[in-house]
Tab-separated table of C-alpha atoms in Angstrom:
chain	number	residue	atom	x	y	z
A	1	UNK	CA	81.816	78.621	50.018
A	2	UNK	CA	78.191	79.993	49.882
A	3	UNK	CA	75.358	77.501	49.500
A	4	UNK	CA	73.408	80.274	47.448
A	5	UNK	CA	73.271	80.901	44.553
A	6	UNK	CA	71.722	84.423	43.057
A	7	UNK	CA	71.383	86.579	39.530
A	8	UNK	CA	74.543	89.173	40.020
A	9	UNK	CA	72.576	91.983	39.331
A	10	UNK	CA	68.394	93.035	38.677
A	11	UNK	CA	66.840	96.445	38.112
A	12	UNK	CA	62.980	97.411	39.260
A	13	UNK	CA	61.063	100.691	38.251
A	14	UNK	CA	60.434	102.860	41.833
A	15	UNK	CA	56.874	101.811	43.252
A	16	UNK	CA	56.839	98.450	41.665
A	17	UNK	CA	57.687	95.377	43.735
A	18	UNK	CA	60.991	94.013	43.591
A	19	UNK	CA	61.201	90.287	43.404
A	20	UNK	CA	64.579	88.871	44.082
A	21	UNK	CA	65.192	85.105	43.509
A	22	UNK	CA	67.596	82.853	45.375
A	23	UNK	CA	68.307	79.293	45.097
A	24	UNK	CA	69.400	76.786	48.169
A	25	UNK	CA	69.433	73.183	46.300
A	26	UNK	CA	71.750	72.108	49.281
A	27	UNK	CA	69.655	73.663	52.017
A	28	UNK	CA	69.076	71.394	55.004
A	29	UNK	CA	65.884	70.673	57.087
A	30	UNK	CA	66.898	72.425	59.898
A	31	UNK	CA	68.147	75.269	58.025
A	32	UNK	CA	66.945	78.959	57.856
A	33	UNK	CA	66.574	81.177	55.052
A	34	UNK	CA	67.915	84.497	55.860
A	35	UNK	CA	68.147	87.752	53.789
A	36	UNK	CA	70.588	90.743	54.499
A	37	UNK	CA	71.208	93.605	52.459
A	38	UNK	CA	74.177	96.153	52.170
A	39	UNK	CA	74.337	99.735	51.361
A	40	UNK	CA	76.989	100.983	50.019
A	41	UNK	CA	79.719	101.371	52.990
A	42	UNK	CA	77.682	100.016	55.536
A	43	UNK	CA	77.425	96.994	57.358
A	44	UNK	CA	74.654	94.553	56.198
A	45	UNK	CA	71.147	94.780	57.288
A	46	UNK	CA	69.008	92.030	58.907
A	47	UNK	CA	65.613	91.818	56.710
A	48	UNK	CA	63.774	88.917	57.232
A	49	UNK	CA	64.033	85.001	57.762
A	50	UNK	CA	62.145	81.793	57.405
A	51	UNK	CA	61.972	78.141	57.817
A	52	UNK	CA	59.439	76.753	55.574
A	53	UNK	CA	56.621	79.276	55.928
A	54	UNK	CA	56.158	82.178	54.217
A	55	UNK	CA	56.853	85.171	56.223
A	56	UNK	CA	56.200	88.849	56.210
A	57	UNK	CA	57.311	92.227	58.157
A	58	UNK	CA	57.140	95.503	58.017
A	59	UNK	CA	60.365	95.277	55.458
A	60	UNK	CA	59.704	92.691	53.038
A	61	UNK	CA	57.594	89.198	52.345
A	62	UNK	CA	59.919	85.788	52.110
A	63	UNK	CA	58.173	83.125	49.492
A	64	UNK	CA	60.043	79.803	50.478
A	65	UNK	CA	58.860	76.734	47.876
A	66	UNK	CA	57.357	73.932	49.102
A	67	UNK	CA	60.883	71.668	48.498
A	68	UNK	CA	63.094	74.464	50.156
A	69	UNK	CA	65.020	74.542	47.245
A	70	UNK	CA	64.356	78.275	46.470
A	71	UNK	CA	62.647	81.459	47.902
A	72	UNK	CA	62.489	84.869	46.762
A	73	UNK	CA	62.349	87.724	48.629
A	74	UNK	CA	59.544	90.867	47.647
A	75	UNK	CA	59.597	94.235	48.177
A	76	UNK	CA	56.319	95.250	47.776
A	77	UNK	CA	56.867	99.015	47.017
A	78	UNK	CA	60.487	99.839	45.721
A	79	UNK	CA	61.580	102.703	46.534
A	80	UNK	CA	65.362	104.150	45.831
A	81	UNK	CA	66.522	103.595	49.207
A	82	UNK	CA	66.278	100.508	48.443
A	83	UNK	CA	68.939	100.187	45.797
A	84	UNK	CA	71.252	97.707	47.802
A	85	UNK	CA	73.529	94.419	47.357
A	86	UNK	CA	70.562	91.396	48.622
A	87	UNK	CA	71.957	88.387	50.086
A	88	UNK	CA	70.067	85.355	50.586
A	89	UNK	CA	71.740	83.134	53.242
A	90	UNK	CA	71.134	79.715	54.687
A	91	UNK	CA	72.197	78.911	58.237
A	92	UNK	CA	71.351	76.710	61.305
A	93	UNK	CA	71.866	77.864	64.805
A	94	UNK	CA	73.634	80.817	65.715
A	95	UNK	CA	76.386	79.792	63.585
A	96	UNK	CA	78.839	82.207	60.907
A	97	UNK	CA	77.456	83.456	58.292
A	98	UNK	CA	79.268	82.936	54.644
A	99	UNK	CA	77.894	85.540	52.045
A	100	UNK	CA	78.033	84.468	48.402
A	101	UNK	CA	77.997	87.800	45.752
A	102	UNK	CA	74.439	88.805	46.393
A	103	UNK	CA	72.419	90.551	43.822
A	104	UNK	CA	72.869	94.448	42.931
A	105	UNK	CA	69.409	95.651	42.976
A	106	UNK	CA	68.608	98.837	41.569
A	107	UNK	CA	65.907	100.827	41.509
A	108	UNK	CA	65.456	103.330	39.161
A	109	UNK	CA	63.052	106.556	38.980
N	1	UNK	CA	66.092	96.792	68.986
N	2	UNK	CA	70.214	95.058	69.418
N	3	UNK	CA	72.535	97.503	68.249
N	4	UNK	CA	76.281	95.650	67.320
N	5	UNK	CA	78.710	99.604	67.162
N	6	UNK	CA	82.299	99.713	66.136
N	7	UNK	CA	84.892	102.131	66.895
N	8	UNK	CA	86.375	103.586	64.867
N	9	UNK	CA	84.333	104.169	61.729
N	10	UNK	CA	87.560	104.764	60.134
N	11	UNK	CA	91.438	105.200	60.568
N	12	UNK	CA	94.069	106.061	58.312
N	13	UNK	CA	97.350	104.692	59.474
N	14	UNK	CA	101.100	104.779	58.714
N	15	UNK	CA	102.258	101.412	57.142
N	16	UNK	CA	104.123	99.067	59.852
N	17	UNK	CA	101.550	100.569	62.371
N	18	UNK	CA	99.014	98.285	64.578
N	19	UNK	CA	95.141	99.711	64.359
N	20	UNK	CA	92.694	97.798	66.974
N	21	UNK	CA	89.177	97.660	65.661
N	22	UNK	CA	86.322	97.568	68.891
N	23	UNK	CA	83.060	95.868	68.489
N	24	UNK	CA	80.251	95.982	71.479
N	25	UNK	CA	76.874	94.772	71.212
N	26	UNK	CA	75.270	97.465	73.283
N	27	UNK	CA	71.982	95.955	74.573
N	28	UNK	CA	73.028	92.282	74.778
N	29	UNK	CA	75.234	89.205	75.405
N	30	UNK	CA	77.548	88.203	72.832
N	31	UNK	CA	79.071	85.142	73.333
N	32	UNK	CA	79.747	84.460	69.803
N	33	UNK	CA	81.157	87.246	67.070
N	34	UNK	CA	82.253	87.328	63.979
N	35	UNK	CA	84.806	89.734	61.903
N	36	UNK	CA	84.466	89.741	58.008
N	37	UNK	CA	86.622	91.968	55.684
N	38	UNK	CA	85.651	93.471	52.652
N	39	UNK	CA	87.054	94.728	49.399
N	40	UNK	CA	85.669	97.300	46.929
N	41	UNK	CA	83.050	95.742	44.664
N	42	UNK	CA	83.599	92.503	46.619
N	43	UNK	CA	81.080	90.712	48.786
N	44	UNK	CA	81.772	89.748	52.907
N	45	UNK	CA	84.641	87.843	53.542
N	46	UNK	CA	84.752	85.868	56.781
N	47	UNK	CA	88.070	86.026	58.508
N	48	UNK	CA	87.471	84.257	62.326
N	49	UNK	CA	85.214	83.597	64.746
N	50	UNK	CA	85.369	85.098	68.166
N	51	UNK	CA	84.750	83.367	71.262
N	52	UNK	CA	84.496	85.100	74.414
N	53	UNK	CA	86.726	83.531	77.173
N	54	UNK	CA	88.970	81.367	74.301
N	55	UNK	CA	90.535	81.592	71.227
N	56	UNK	CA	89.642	82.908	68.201
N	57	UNK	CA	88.709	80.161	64.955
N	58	UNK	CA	90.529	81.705	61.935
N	59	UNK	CA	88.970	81.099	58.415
N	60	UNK	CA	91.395	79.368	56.102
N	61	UNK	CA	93.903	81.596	54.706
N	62	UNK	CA	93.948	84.247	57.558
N	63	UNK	CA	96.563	84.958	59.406
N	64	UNK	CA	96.090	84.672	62.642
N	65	UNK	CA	99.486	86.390	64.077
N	66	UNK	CA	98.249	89.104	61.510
N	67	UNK	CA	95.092	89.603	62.450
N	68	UNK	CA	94.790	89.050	66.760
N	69	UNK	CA	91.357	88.681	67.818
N	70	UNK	CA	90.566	89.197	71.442
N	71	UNK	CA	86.738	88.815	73.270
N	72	UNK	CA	87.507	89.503	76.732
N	73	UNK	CA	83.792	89.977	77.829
N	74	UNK	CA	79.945	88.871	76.745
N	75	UNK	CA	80.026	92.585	75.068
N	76	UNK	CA	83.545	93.452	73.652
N	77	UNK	CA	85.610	91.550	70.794
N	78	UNK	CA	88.839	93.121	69.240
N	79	UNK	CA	90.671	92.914	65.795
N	80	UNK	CA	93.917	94.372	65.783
N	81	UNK	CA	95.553	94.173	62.238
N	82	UNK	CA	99.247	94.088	63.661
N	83	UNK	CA	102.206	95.643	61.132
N	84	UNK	CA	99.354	96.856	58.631
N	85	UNK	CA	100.574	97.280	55.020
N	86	UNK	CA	98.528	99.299	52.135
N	87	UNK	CA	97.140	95.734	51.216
N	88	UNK	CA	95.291	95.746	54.275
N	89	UNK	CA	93.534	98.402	53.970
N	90	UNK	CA	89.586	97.246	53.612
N	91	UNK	CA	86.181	97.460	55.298
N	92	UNK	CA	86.175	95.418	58.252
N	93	UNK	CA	82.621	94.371	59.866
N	94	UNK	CA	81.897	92.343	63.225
N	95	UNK	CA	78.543	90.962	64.076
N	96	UNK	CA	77.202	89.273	66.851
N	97	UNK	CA	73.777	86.706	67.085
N	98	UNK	CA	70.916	88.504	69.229
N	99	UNK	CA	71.141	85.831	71.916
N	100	UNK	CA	69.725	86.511	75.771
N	101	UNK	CA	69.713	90.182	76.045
N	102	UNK	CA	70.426	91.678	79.499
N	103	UNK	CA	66.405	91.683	79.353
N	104	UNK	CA	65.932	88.182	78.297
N	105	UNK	CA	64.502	88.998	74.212
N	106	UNK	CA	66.079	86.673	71.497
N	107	UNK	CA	65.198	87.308	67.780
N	108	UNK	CA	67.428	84.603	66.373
N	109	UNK	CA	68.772	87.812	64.111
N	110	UNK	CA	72.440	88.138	63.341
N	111	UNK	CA	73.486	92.010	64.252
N	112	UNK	CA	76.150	93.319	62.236
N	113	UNK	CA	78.621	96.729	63.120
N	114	UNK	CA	78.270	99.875	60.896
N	115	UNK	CA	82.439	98.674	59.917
N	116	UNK	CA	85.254	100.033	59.968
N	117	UNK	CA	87.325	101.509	57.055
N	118	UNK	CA	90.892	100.774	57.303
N	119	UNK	CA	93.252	102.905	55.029
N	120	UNK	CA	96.899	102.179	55.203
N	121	UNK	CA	99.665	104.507	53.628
């Protein structure tokens, strides 16, 4: 079973940031945060990771709490490409991955 | 960057037929891959574990005489849904960690396949 837990579903206005929450309350220490996202009828894409820093690419920022317990993942700029499912994973090592429902974002002109 | 491809992007197939399913991770070693299956409106389901050189894990509930995985090299793993039946038909998706490329670059990023859409009639 998934160790995440996330809100089924958000909507965000095109242009704003996109804040999506996740929570980990079982996460271990040597465990990373990592967050995928699918497009409809495509395989999931990689878009960032952490361990207990924040982090930032050319995607997306990753806010981890100071506990571990929860992150959230920002989009600075939405844009409608970016209407995806968002999954928030933890893993440690190059082990499998196991996907809980993710949250439908949708971004909306 | 690591590019994980599958062939084919999609197959239609008579019922009772085998389909295999190919997935290559094109610019590095993959000694580890994974196969999920997916249903409409339904998140990733893992189904096994692929190790080259040994046997597949299978998740619980999969059948493994159903569903033969084979990784016969560092860049090639196999799914072949043997006998399909309508109720197989789904979205299946490998992925592979970006270990040691052929180049030596690691990103610690799990790479996953563009899937495969398996329709059964």
């Amino acid at each position: 079973d998934a160790k995440t837990t996330q809100p089924p579903s958000m909507d965000c206005a095109e242009g704003r940031a996109a804040n999506l929450p996740c929570n980990h309350s079982t996460i271990s220490g040597n465990e990373y945060v990592y967050w995928y996202r699918q497009i409809h009828s495509q395989g999931p894409q990689y878009i960032i990771h952490g361990l207990k820093n924040n982090e930032t690419n050319e995607m997306a920022s990753l806010i981890i709490t100071e506990d571990r317990k929860s992150s959230t993942l920002i989009l600075p700029h939405a844009t409608l490409r970016d209407t995806a499912v968002y999954y928030c994973i933890d893993i440690q090592g190059a082990q499998k991955l196991v996907f809980g429902q993710g949250t439908r974002l949708t971004i909306n002109p | 960057g690591a590019v994980v491809s599958q062939h084919p992007s999609w197959v239609i197939c008579k019922s009772g037929t085998s389909v295999k399913i190919e997935c290559r991770s094109l610019d590095f070693q993959a000694t580890t891959m994974f196969w999920y299956r997916q249903f409409p409106k339904q998140s990733l389901m893992l189904m096994a574990t692929s190790n080259e050189g040994s046997k597949a894990t299978y998740e619980q509930g999969v059948e493994k005489d159903k569903f033969l995985i084979n990784h016969a090299s560092l860049t090639l793993s196999t799914l072949t849904v043997t006998s399909a039946h309508p109720e197989d038909s789904s979205f299946y998706i490998c992925s592979a960690w970006g270990g040691t490329t052929l180049a030596g670059w690691n990103t610690g990023e799990l790479f996953f396949g563009e899937g495969s859409r398996l329709t059964v009639l």
